């Protein structure tokens, strides 16, 4: 390759260097998601479902705004996590404050009036569960065991856990969180990404961030690299087309020949994308890639697998 055909490498001044990790914005993450669900629902064959997911996101926003003080890791625990390159709020072992069950009740109460009959029955059943049963559902979500009995209840449980972890991640901030050795898991909670987003941060465009399915933290990963197995060869992209053959350029699936996994990639420079909402509005792309033999490398917790 001649020098003239190479992409020019522009040195980044330290003052404008993009952040490696971006904490969730508690004031807007769920309200923006709700707005995106509502926008995507218009004219969509799954519009009613997407609008309902928008209502869940609105309820998450309200619950997060009134989330009380949380018992967060102290400076010694943060130091230990940093030194051992461990996430400070690990999904599977952080002693989650029981307030999350009140968040779950608040979300269920808020969405009941707009729920369709099957969802209303699910919510009534969930509200009748005792604490032990609800905690058992939380364990399934946090261990990504999303199939099996009562799988239809898991998205509501996940919605409440997302509020808790997002609130904790936002309050912890990113200053004391370090990148992990494993690039494909969240440096804040160790959970998997729901999708990646290409965005402009400061003056730098075309940056890729993986977006945590649980705590909404984002972390940088170079483009054209599989987030699941770290290889760069054999990464390709697949997009949906509308009836006129126009490609959906707001979201594509990034597939990897090496580990046969995929994750969607949303382009914030093309539309007001939200990784969770845009992912669920493109289930057709999911089916296409699944049928081609790839399996998803990170979950969308608002989706009931096979539901
Ligand atoms: Zn996370
Ligand atoms: Zn791979």
Tab-separated table of C-alpha atoms and ligand atoms in Angstrom:
chain	number	residue	atom	x	y	z
A	1	UNK	CA	0.000	0.000	0.000
A	2	UNK	CA	1.408	3.402	-0.935
A	3	UNK	CA	1.677	6.031	1.722
A	4	UNK	CA	-0.793	8.275	-0.078
A	5	UNK	CA	-3.606	5.717	0.088
A	6	UNK	CA	-3.305	5.178	3.816
A	7	UNK	CA	-5.685	6.822	6.205
A	8	UNK	CA	-3.751	9.696	7.726
A	9	UNK	CA	-2.948	9.127	11.361
A	10	UNK	CA	-3.690	12.295	13.268
A	11	UNK	CA	-1.973	12.417	16.637
A	12	UNK	CA	-4.467	12.973	19.433
A	13	UNK	CA	-3.549	15.738	21.859
A	14	UNK	CA	-3.793	14.491	25.417
A	15	UNK	CA	-6.425	17.140	26.192
A	16	UNK	CA	-8.740	15.786	23.479
A	17	UNK	CA	-7.955	12.110	23.932
A	18	UNK	CA	-11.252	10.233	24.052
A	19	UNK	CA	-12.109	8.478	27.301
A	20	UNK	CA	-11.572	4.749	27.445
A	21	UNK	CA	-14.609	4.278	29.676
A	22	UNK	CA	-17.829	6.332	29.695
A	23	UNK	CA	-20.099	6.147	32.761
A	24	UNK	CA	-23.865	6.087	32.174
A	25	UNK	CA	-25.672	9.419	32.462
A	26	UNK	CA	-28.308	8.667	35.088
A	27	UNK	CA	-30.342	11.720	34.103
A	28	UNK	CA	-30.856	10.647	30.508
A	29	UNK	CA	-29.903	7.053	29.711
A	30	UNK	CA	-33.367	5.535	30.178
A	31	UNK	CA	-35.400	8.556	29.028
A	32	UNK	CA	-33.432	8.683	25.765
A	33	UNK	CA	-33.957	4.945	25.368
A	34	UNK	CA	-37.702	5.398	25.894
A	35	UNK	CA	-37.812	8.128	23.256
A	36	UNK	CA	-35.925	5.931	20.801
A	37	UNK	CA	-38.294	2.987	21.408
A	38	UNK	CA	-41.260	5.295	20.725
A	39	UNK	CA	-39.638	6.595	17.542
A	40	UNK	CA	-38.814	3.087	16.291
A	41	UNK	CA	-42.326	1.828	17.114
A	42	UNK	CA	-43.977	4.101	14.527
A	43	UNK	CA	-44.936	2.022	11.506
A	44	UNK	CA	-43.034	-1.017	12.833
A	45	UNK	CA	-44.624	-4.471	12.639
A	46	UNK	CA	-43.720	-4.954	16.327
A	47	UNK	CA	-44.812	-1.411	17.216
A	48	UNK	CA	-46.993	-2.339	20.209
A	49	UNK	CA	-44.192	-4.338	21.802
A	50	UNK	CA	-41.613	-1.604	21.165
A	51	UNK	CA	-43.968	0.976	22.707
A	52	UNK	CA	-44.356	-1.267	25.764
A	53	UNK	CA	-40.566	-1.488	26.048
A	54	UNK	CA	-40.550	2.308	25.841
A	55	UNK	CA	-42.923	2.347	28.827
A	56	UNK	CA	-40.557	0.047	30.731
A	57	UNK	CA	-37.671	2.428	29.938
A	58	UNK	CA	-39.740	5.406	31.173
A	59	UNK	CA	-40.448	3.501	34.403
A	60	UNK	CA	-36.726	2.749	34.710
A	61	UNK	CA	-35.974	6.455	34.291
A	62	UNK	CA	-38.422	7.396	37.066
A	63	UNK	CA	-37.076	4.676	39.382
A	64	UNK	CA	-33.487	5.759	38.786
A	65	UNK	CA	-34.269	9.420	39.568
A	66	UNK	CA	-35.596	8.392	42.999
A	67	UNK	CA	-33.011	5.715	43.769
A	68	UNK	CA	-31.734	6.335	47.332
A	69	UNK	CA	-28.101	6.314	48.457
A	70	UNK	CA	-26.367	2.966	47.816
A	71	UNK	CA	-23.682	1.149	49.747
A	72	UNK	CA	-20.873	1.391	47.156
A	73	UNK	CA	-17.350	-0.082	47.314
A	74	UNK	CA	-15.072	1.993	49.577
A	75	UNK	CA	-11.651	3.296	48.543
A	76	UNK	CA	-9.839	0.131	49.734
A	77	UNK	CA	-12.197	-2.085	47.721
A	78	UNK	CA	-11.793	0.178	44.683
A	79	UNK	CA	-8.011	-0.008	45.023
A	80	UNK	CA	-8.147	-3.813	45.277
A	81	UNK	CA	-10.329	-4.028	42.145
A	82	UNK	CA	-7.988	-1.713	40.250
A	83	UNK	CA	-4.851	-3.566	41.245
A	84	UNK	CA	-6.324	-6.930	40.304
A	85	UNK	CA	-8.019	-5.551	37.184
A	86	UNK	CA	-11.397	-6.669	38.425
A	87	UNK	CA	-14.732	-4.892	37.941
A	88	UNK	CA	-15.747	-3.045	41.140
A	89	UNK	CA	-19.468	-3.926	40.853
A	90	UNK	CA	-19.324	-7.542	39.617
A	91	UNK	CA	-22.737	-8.705	38.405
A	92	UNK	CA	-22.395	-12.140	39.944
A	93	UNK	CA	-20.927	-11.235	43.330
A	94	UNK	CA	-21.584	-7.598	44.305
A	95	UNK	CA	-23.868	-7.795	47.372
A	96	UNK	CA	-26.751	-6.023	45.663
A	97	UNK	CA	-28.765	-3.742	47.934
A	98	UNK	CA	-32.287	-5.107	48.516
A	99	UNK	CA	-33.707	-1.762	47.356
A	100	UNK	CA	-33.670	-3.268	43.864
A	101	UNK	CA	-36.793	-5.265	44.769
A	102	UNK	CA	-38.618	-2.005	45.507
A	103	UNK	CA	-37.451	-0.744	42.120
A	104	UNK	CA	-38.954	-3.882	40.592
A	105	UNK	CA	-42.285	-3.235	42.337
A	106	UNK	CA	-42.272	0.398	41.193
A	107	UNK	CA	-41.579	-0.578	37.568
A	108	UNK	CA	-44.278	-3.277	37.634
A	109	UNK	CA	-46.840	-0.840	39.063
A	110	UNK	CA	-45.941	1.833	36.503
A	111	UNK	CA	-46.250	-0.388	33.446
A	112	UNK	CA	-49.283	-2.453	34.487
A	113	UNK	CA	-51.828	0.044	33.048
A	114	UNK	CA	-50.245	-0.120	29.582
A	115	UNK	CA	-49.460	-3.853	29.581
A	116	UNK	CA	-51.341	-6.225	27.268
A	117	UNK	CA	-53.233	-9.078	28.908
A	118	UNK	CA	-50.424	-11.720	28.908
A	119	UNK	CA	-47.916	-9.214	30.304
A	120	UNK	CA	-50.419	-8.085	32.957
A	121	UNK	CA	-50.789	-11.687	34.107
A	122	UNK	CA	-46.999	-12.083	34.223
A	123	UNK	CA	-46.676	-8.913	36.305
A	124	UNK	CA	-49.399	-10.040	38.735
A	125	UNK	CA	-47.627	-13.368	39.189
A	126	UNK	CA	-44.291	-11.653	39.698
A	127	UNK	CA	-45.733	-9.310	42.336
A	128	UNK	CA	-46.998	-12.352	44.270
A	129	UNK	CA	-43.512	-13.941	44.422
A	130	UNK	CA	-41.749	-13.829	47.797
A	131	UNK	CA	-38.301	-12.251	48.222
A	132	UNK	CA	-36.474	-15.549	47.897
A	133	UNK	CA	-38.164	-16.387	44.589
A	134	UNK	CA	-37.491	-12.919	43.184
A	135	UNK	CA	-33.822	-13.129	44.224
A	136	UNK	CA	-33.591	-16.498	42.465
A	137	UNK	CA	-34.847	-14.830	39.260
A	138	UNK	CA	-32.209	-12.104	39.722
A	139	UNK	CA	-29.489	-14.743	39.979
A	140	UNK	CA	-30.637	-16.193	36.651
A	141	UNK	CA	-30.468	-12.787	34.966
A	142	UNK	CA	-27.020	-12.030	36.408
A	143	UNK	CA	-25.718	-15.433	35.281
A	144	UNK	CA	-27.404	-14.955	31.847
A	145	UNK	CA	-29.515	-18.088	32.320
A	146	UNK	CA	-32.408	-16.610	30.386
A	147	UNK	CA	-34.250	-19.740	29.300
A	148	UNK	CA	-36.503	-22.105	31.243
A	149	UNK	CA	-39.392	-21.699	33.679
A	150	UNK	CA	-40.801	-18.207	34.084
A	151	UNK	CA	-38.449	-16.798	31.426
A	152	UNK	CA	-41.201	-14.268	30.583
A	153	UNK	CA	-40.665	-12.640	33.991
A	154	UNK	CA	-36.929	-12.137	33.555
A	155	UNK	CA	-37.059	-8.905	31.465
A	156	UNK	CA	-38.883	-7.115	34.317
A	157	UNK	CA	-36.380	-8.397	36.867
A	158	UNK	CA	-33.564	-7.354	34.523
A	159	UNK	CA	-35.095	-3.887	34.105
A	160	UNK	CA	-34.920	-3.372	37.882
A	161	UNK	CA	-31.375	-4.726	38.097
A	162	UNK	CA	-30.364	-2.372	35.257
A	163	UNK	CA	-31.654	0.566	37.307
A	164	UNK	CA	-29.651	-0.537	40.349
A	165	UNK	CA	-26.413	-1.183	38.465
A	166	UNK	CA	-26.770	1.929	36.304
A	167	UNK	CA	-27.309	4.070	39.397
A	168	UNK	CA	-24.321	2.491	41.104
A	169	UNK	CA	-22.101	2.847	38.004
A	170	UNK	CA	-23.119	6.486	37.522
A	171	UNK	CA	-22.352	7.348	41.157
A	172	UNK	CA	-19.064	5.477	41.139
A	173	UNK	CA	-17.934	7.392	38.045
A	174	UNK	CA	-15.155	6.172	35.817
A	175	UNK	CA	-12.118	7.892	37.302
A	176	UNK	CA	-11.173	4.886	39.396
A	177	UNK	CA	-12.176	2.144	36.967
A	178	UNK	CA	-9.526	0.553	34.773
A	179	UNK	CA	-9.777	-1.415	31.544
A	180	UNK	CA	-9.810	-5.177	32.102
A	181	UNK	CA	-7.538	-7.707	30.423
A	182	UNK	CA	-10.635	-9.211	28.772
A	183	UNK	CA	-11.809	-6.601	26.266
A	184	UNK	CA	-15.265	-8.132	25.786
A	185	UNK	CA	-16.648	-7.620	29.309
A	186	UNK	CA	-17.715	-4.477	31.134
A	187	UNK	CA	-14.925	-2.934	33.231
A	188	UNK	CA	-17.482	-1.753	35.780
A	189	UNK	CA	-19.644	-4.870	36.346
A	190	UNK	CA	-18.056	-7.684	34.316
A	191	UNK	CA	-21.277	-8.259	32.361
A	192	UNK	CA	-21.500	-8.718	28.592
A	193	UNK	CA	-22.202	-5.969	26.047
A	194	UNK	CA	-25.633	-5.698	24.412
A	195	UNK	CA	-24.167	-4.068	21.282
A	196	UNK	CA	-21.504	-1.613	20.261
A	197	UNK	CA	-21.974	1.989	19.233
A	198	UNK	CA	-19.915	4.057	16.821
A	199	UNK	CA	-19.867	7.629	18.037
A	200	UNK	CA	-18.033	10.934	18.066
A	201	UNK	CA	-16.542	11.841	21.417
A	202	UNK	CA	-15.121	15.332	21.701
A	203	UNK	CA	-13.331	15.976	18.433
A	204	UNK	CA	-12.729	12.335	17.561
A	205	UNK	CA	-15.225	10.596	15.289
A	206	UNK	CA	-15.722	6.932	14.444
A	207	UNK	CA	-14.931	5.613	17.908
A	208	UNK	CA	-16.361	2.246	18.851
A	209	UNK	CA	-17.695	1.653	22.351
A	210	UNK	CA	-19.150	-1.570	23.693
A	211	UNK	CA	-22.326	-0.888	25.709
A	212	UNK	CA	-22.950	-2.922	28.874
A	213	UNK	CA	-26.244	-4.832	28.863
A	214	UNK	CA	-26.531	-4.416	32.642
A	215	UNK	CA	-25.000	-1.136	33.901
A	216	UNK	CA	-24.986	0.942	30.674
A	217	UNK	CA	-21.282	1.749	31.035
A	218	UNK	CA	-19.447	2.012	27.691
A	219	UNK	CA	-15.856	1.035	26.999
A	220	UNK	CA	-13.708	1.598	23.993
A	221	UNK	CA	-12.644	-1.168	21.638
A	222	UNK	CA	-10.878	-0.626	18.320
A	223	UNK	CA	-13.063	-1.167	15.273
A	224	UNK	CA	-12.931	-4.225	13.013
A	225	UNK	CA	-12.227	-6.496	15.937
A	226	UNK	CA	-14.397	-9.273	17.355
A	227	UNK	CA	-15.381	-8.304	20.905
A	228	UNK	CA	-15.855	-11.954	21.874
A	229	UNK	CA	-12.558	-13.537	20.737
A	230	UNK	CA	-10.369	-10.500	20.015
A	231	UNK	CA	-9.407	-11.472	16.436
A	232	UNK	CA	-9.406	-9.001	13.560
A	233	UNK	CA	-9.462	-11.401	10.602
A	234	UNK	CA	-12.809	-12.579	9.297
A	235	UNK	CA	-14.913	-9.817	10.864
A	236	UNK	CA	-17.705	-8.874	8.454
A	237	UNK	CA	-20.917	-6.850	8.516
A	238	UNK	CA	-24.488	-7.628	7.599
A	239	UNK	CA	-27.371	-5.143	7.339
A	240	UNK	CA	-31.102	-5.237	6.680
A	241	UNK	CA	-32.572	-3.726	3.524
A	242	UNK	CA	-36.021	-2.222	3.101
A	243	UNK	CA	-38.377	-3.093	0.189
A	244	UNK	CA	-36.629	-0.592	-2.076
A	245	UNK	CA	-33.250	-2.206	-1.374
A	246	UNK	CA	-32.018	0.661	0.806
A	247	UNK	CA	-29.724	-0.559	3.553
A	248	UNK	CA	-30.407	0.266	7.205
A	249	UNK	CA	-27.197	2.181	7.902
A	250	UNK	CA	-28.050	2.868	11.571
A	251	UNK	CA	-27.366	-0.683	12.710
A	252	UNK	CA	-25.554	-3.719	11.343
A	253	UNK	CA	-24.489	-7.095	12.673
A	254	UNK	CA	-20.761	-7.645	13.138
A	255	UNK	CA	-20.034	-11.328	12.579
A	256	UNK	CA	-16.837	-13.211	13.332
A	257	UNK	CA	-15.707	-16.213	11.273
A	258	UNK	CA	-13.283	-17.278	13.979
A	259	UNK	CA	-15.689	-17.819	16.906
A	260	UNK	CA	-18.948	-17.715	14.869
A	261	UNK	CA	-20.419	-15.071	17.140
A	262	UNK	CA	-22.059	-11.755	16.354
A	263	UNK	CA	-23.031	-8.556	18.042
A	264	UNK	CA	-24.863	-5.600	16.553
A	265	UNK	CA	-23.159	-2.309	15.965
A	266	UNK	CA	-25.191	0.922	15.991
A	267	UNK	CA	-24.061	4.134	14.305
A	268	UNK	CA	-24.769	7.182	16.452
A	269	UNK	CA	-23.388	9.357	13.676
A	270	UNK	CA	-26.276	8.222	11.393
A	271	UNK	CA	-29.255	8.384	13.789
A	272	UNK	CA	-30.227	8.944	17.431
A	273	UNK	CA	-29.559	5.273	18.082
A	274	UNK	CA	-29.832	3.492	21.400
A	275	UNK	CA	-27.996	0.162	21.570
A	276	UNK	CA	-30.818	-1.581	23.456
A	277	UNK	CA	-33.746	-0.147	21.481
A	278	UNK	CA	-32.186	-0.381	18.020
A	279	UNK	CA	-31.131	-3.940	18.760
A	280	UNK	CA	-34.716	-4.976	19.571
A	281	UNK	CA	-36.183	-3.113	16.617
A	282	UNK	CA	-34.030	-5.211	14.270
A	283	UNK	CA	-34.944	-8.750	15.308
A	284	UNK	CA	-35.211	-9.587	11.597
A	285	UNK	CA	-31.463	-9.036	11.311
A	286	UNK	CA	-31.004	-11.289	14.319
A	287	UNK	CA	-32.925	-14.097	12.645
A	288	UNK	CA	-30.923	-13.667	9.433
A	289	UNK	CA	-27.585	-13.944	11.221
A	290	UNK	CA	-28.786	-16.767	13.502
A	291	UNK	CA	-29.853	-18.744	10.443
A	292	UNK	CA	-26.434	-18.210	8.908
A	293	UNK	CA	-24.946	-20.075	11.877
A	294	UNK	CA	-23.735	-17.299	14.184
A	295	UNK	CA	-24.687	-16.996	17.837
A	296	UNK	CA	-25.054	-13.800	19.780
A	297	UNK	CA	-22.155	-12.955	22.089
A	298	UNK	CA	-24.047	-10.704	24.522
A	299	UNK	CA	-27.688	-10.636	25.656
A	300	UNK	CA	-30.397	-8.012	25.412
A	301	UNK	CA	-32.005	-8.401	28.822
A	302	UNK	CA	-35.361	-6.943	27.741
A	303	UNK	CA	-35.855	-9.817	25.310
A	304	UNK	CA	-37.296	-13.194	26.254
A	305	UNK	CA	-35.223	-15.635	24.179
A	306	UNK	CA	-37.594	-17.474	21.849
A	307	UNK	CA	-40.512	-15.465	23.314
B	1	LIG	ZN1	-21.531	-3.078	33.215
B	2	LIG	ZN1	-14.789	-13.863	17.368
